[in-house]
PDB file of C-alpha atoms in Angstrom:
ATOM      1  CA  UNK A  25     -28.265  70.124 -60.153  1.00  0.00           C
ATOM      2  CA  UNK A  26     -31.075  68.173 -58.945  1.00  0.00           C
ATOM      3  CA  UNK A  27     -34.228  68.933 -56.657  1.00  0.00           C
ATOM      4  CA  UNK A  28     -33.035  66.396 -53.713  1.00  0.00           C
ATOM      5  CA  UNK A  29     -30.248  67.496 -51.506  1.00  0.00           C
ATOM      6  CA  UNK A  30     -28.839  64.322 -49.058  1.00  0.00           C
ATOM      7  CA  UNK A  31     -28.132  65.064 -45.509  1.00  0.00           C
ATOM      8  CA  UNK A  32     -25.260  63.416 -44.380  1.00  0.00           C
ATOM      9  CA  UNK A  33     -21.192  64.181 -44.089  1.00  0.00           C
ATOM     10  CA  UNK A  34     -20.019  62.186 -46.463  1.00  0.00           C
ATOM     11  CA  UNK A  35     -18.013  64.665 -49.129  1.00  0.00           C
ATOM     12  CA  UNK A  36     -18.226  67.728 -46.825  1.00  0.00           C
ATOM     13  CA  UNK A  37     -15.869  69.244 -45.167  1.00  0.00           C
ATOM     14  CA  UNK A  38     -17.093  70.318 -41.359  1.00  0.00           C
ATOM     15  CA  UNK A  39     -16.849  73.700 -40.320  1.00  0.00           C
ATOM     16  CA  UNK A  40     -15.238  74.407 -37.148  1.00  0.00           C
ATOM     17  CA  UNK A  41     -16.246  76.387 -34.302  1.00  0.00           C
ATOM     18  CA  UNK A  42     -17.289  77.215 -30.743  1.00  0.00           C
ATOM     19  CA  UNK A  43     -19.758  79.329 -28.594  1.00  0.00           C
ATOM     20  CA  UNK A  44     -18.968  83.000 -28.149  1.00  0.00           C
ATOM     21  CA  UNK A  45     -16.885  83.545 -24.784  1.00  0.00           C
ATOM     22  CA  UNK A  46     -19.262  85.747 -23.859  1.00  0.00           C
ATOM     23  CA  UNK A  47     -21.845  83.361 -24.129  1.00  0.00           C
ATOM     24  CA  UNK A  48     -19.667  80.315 -22.967  1.00  0.00           C
ATOM     25  CA  UNK A  49     -21.057  78.758 -19.419  1.00  0.00           C
ATOM     26  CA  UNK A  50     -19.433  75.503 -18.709  1.00  0.00           C
ATOM     27  CA  UNK A  51     -16.660  73.800 -20.314  1.00  0.00           C
ATOM     28  CA  UNK A  52     -15.010  73.847 -23.442  1.00  0.00           C
ATOM     29  CA  UNK A  53     -17.323  72.696 -26.113  1.00  0.00           C
ATOM     30  CA  UNK A  54     -16.149  72.451 -30.094  1.00  0.00           C
ATOM     31  CA  UNK A  55     -18.709  72.571 -32.877  1.00  0.00           C
ATOM     32  CA  UNK A  56     -18.469  70.763 -36.453  1.00  0.00           C
ATOM     33  CA  UNK A  57     -20.847  71.750 -38.429  1.00  0.00           C
ATOM     34  CA  UNK A  58     -21.576  69.985 -41.873  1.00  0.00           C
ATOM     35  CA  UNK A  59     -24.200  72.424 -44.271  1.00  0.00           C
ATOM     36  CA  UNK A  60     -25.680  70.445 -47.025  1.00  0.00           C
ATOM     37  CA  UNK A  61     -27.741  73.142 -48.348  1.00  0.00           C
ATOM     38  CA  UNK A  62     -27.933  76.257 -48.131  1.00  0.00           C
ATOM     39  CA  UNK A  63     -30.498  78.048 -50.154  1.00  0.00           C
ATOM     40  CA  UNK A  64     -31.471  81.578 -51.563  1.00  0.00           C
ATOM     41  CA  UNK A  65     -33.763  82.953 -49.117  1.00  0.00           C
ATOM     42  CA  UNK A  66     -32.427  82.357 -45.311  1.00  0.00           C
ATOM     43  CA  UNK A  67     -32.992  78.167 -46.089  1.00  0.00           C
ATOM     44  CA  UNK A  68     -30.411  75.835 -44.477  1.00  0.00           C
ATOM     45  CA  UNK A  69     -29.671  71.959 -43.723  1.00  0.00           C
ATOM     46  CA  UNK A  70     -27.511  69.827 -42.636  1.00  0.00           C
ATOM     47  CA  UNK A  71     -25.473  67.968 -39.440  1.00  0.00           C
ATOM     48  CA  UNK A  72     -24.020  69.968 -36.556  1.00  0.00           C
ATOM     49  CA  UNK A  73     -21.827  68.233 -33.692  1.00  0.00           C
ATOM     50  CA  UNK A  74     -21.530  70.303 -30.226  1.00  0.00           C
ATOM     51  CA  UNK A  75     -18.458  68.149 -27.346  1.00  0.00           C
ATOM     52  CA  UNK A  76     -19.497  68.925 -23.665  1.00  0.00           C
ATOM     53  CA  UNK A  77     -20.044  71.977 -22.402  1.00  0.00           C
ATOM     54  CA  UNK A  78     -22.712  74.699 -21.851  1.00  0.00           C
ATOM     55  CA  UNK A  79     -23.438  77.953 -23.441  1.00  0.00           C
ATOM     56  CA  UNK A  80     -26.089  80.409 -23.418  1.00  0.00           C
ATOM     57  CA  UNK A  81     -28.744  80.302 -26.897  1.00  0.00           C
ATOM     58  CA  UNK A  82     -30.591  83.184 -28.399  1.00  0.00           C
ATOM     59  CA  UNK A  83     -32.878  82.643 -31.518  1.00  0.00           C
ATOM     60  CA  UNK A  84     -33.842  84.874 -33.820  1.00  0.00           C
ATOM     61  CA  UNK A  85     -34.730  82.011 -36.638  1.00  0.00           C
ATOM     62  CA  UNK A  86     -36.472  79.335 -36.864  1.00  0.00           C
ATOM     63  CA  UNK A  87     -35.124  76.136 -36.717  1.00  0.00           C
ATOM     64  CA  UNK A  88     -36.305  72.244 -36.737  1.00  0.00           C
ATOM     65  CA  UNK A  89     -33.574  69.733 -34.485  1.00  0.00           C
ATOM     66  CA  UNK A  90     -33.259  66.351 -34.331  1.00  0.00           C
ATOM     67  CA  UNK A  91     -30.728  64.668 -32.326  1.00  0.00           C
ATOM     68  CA  UNK A  92     -29.167  61.695 -33.783  1.00  0.00           C
ATOM     69  CA  UNK A  93     -27.109  60.722 -30.536  1.00  0.00           C
ATOM     70  CA  UNK A  94     -25.765  61.862 -27.643  1.00  0.00           C
ATOM     71  CA  UNK A  95     -27.391  63.661 -24.837  1.00  0.00           C
ATOM     72  CA  UNK A  96     -28.255  67.465 -24.271  1.00  0.00           C
ATOM     73  CA  UNK A  97     -30.379  69.540 -22.424  1.00  0.00           C
ATOM     74  CA  UNK A  98     -32.072  72.474 -23.719  1.00  0.00           C
ATOM     75  CA  UNK A  99     -33.600  74.887 -21.082  1.00  0.00           C
ATOM     76  CA  UNK A 100     -35.269  77.972 -21.870  1.00  0.00           C
ATOM     77  CA  UNK A 101     -34.944  81.439 -19.477  1.00  0.00           C
ATOM     78  CA  UNK A 102     -37.777  80.420 -16.760  1.00  0.00           C
ATOM     79  CA  UNK A 103     -38.823  77.424 -18.025  1.00  0.00           C
ATOM     80  CA  UNK A 104     -38.003  73.558 -17.384  1.00  0.00           C
ATOM     81  CA  UNK A 105     -35.184  71.270 -18.744  1.00  0.00           C
ATOM     82  CA  UNK A 106     -35.676  69.640 -21.463  1.00  0.00           C
ATOM     83  CA  UNK A 107     -33.300  66.199 -21.919  1.00  0.00           C
ATOM     84  CA  UNK A 108     -32.625  65.559 -25.765  1.00  0.00           C
ATOM     85  CA  UNK A 109     -31.588  61.907 -26.906  1.00  0.00           C
ATOM     86  CA  UNK A 110     -31.448  59.930 -29.870  1.00  0.00           C
ATOM     87  CA  UNK A 111     -34.534  59.931 -32.050  1.00  0.00           C
ATOM     88  CA  UNK A 112     -35.766  63.455 -30.635  1.00  0.00           C
ATOM     89  CA  UNK A 113     -37.442  66.301 -32.638  1.00  0.00           C
ATOM     90  CA  UNK A 114     -38.132  69.569 -31.950  1.00  0.00           C
ATOM     91  CA  UNK A 115     -38.402  73.513 -33.466  1.00  0.00           C
ATOM     92  CA  UNK A 116     -36.779  76.503 -31.475  1.00  0.00           C
ATOM     93  CA  UNK A 117     -38.937  79.634 -32.489  1.00  0.00           C
ATOM     94  CA  UNK A 118     -37.772  82.800 -32.971  1.00  0.00           C
ATOM     95  CA  UNK A 119     -37.205  84.697 -29.724  1.00  0.00           C
ATOM     96  CA  UNK A 120     -36.049  81.792 -27.553  1.00  0.00           C
ATOM     97  CA  UNK A 121     -33.608  82.623 -24.968  1.00  0.00           C
ATOM     98  CA  UNK A 122     -31.425  79.969 -22.786  1.00  0.00           C
ATOM     99  CA  UNK A 123     -29.134  77.502 -22.155  1.00  0.00           C
ATOM    100  CA  UNK A 124     -27.696  74.743 -24.386  1.00  0.00           C
ATOM    101  CA  UNK A 125     -26.221  72.142 -22.532  1.00  0.00           C
ATOM    102  CA  UNK A 126     -24.167  68.629 -24.162  1.00  0.00           C
ATOM    103  CA  UNK A 127     -23.730  66.490 -21.524  1.00  0.00           C
ATOM    104  CA  UNK A 128     -22.387  63.813 -23.951  1.00  0.00           C
ATOM    105  CA  UNK A 129     -21.466  64.856 -27.872  1.00  0.00           C
ATOM    106  CA  UNK A 130     -24.506  65.677 -29.441  1.00  0.00           C
ATOM    107  CA  UNK A 131     -25.198  65.224 -32.884  1.00  0.00           C
ATOM    108  CA  UNK A 132     -28.412  66.765 -34.994  1.00  0.00           C
ATOM    109  CA  UNK A 133     -30.239  67.332 -38.026  1.00  0.00           C
ATOM    110  CA  UNK A 134     -31.448  70.680 -38.421  1.00  0.00           C
ATOM    111  CA  UNK A 135     -33.125  72.417 -40.680  1.00  0.00           C
ATOM    112  CA  UNK A 136     -32.860  76.615 -40.206  1.00  0.00           C
ATOM    113  CA  UNK A 137     -34.961  79.523 -41.809  1.00  0.00           C
ATOM    114  CA  UNK A 138     -33.963  83.141 -41.076  1.00  0.00           C
TER     115      UNK A 138
END
């Protein structure tokens, strides 16, 4: 096993998912996740995609995101909405609470540290 992991979807079977019913705000969003890296100590990296809808999010982990395509709005409780599209990068820190709304199917690269 080498020390370089390419982040992509080729050769990886996506995990399918959706927001928990008690977090769903609107729509019927569906998730696909291609996990490229799952390292000891709680580090994950890969690609995630969601179809349109809106749900509540709560972060206990740290996550770096880079939007590859689509249009989403992430809003922290009591904060302003952040419109995110291709080329945008951001970090969600532990303690973040708010909503994620996908207006146009969104695909992102992510790195999560628990």
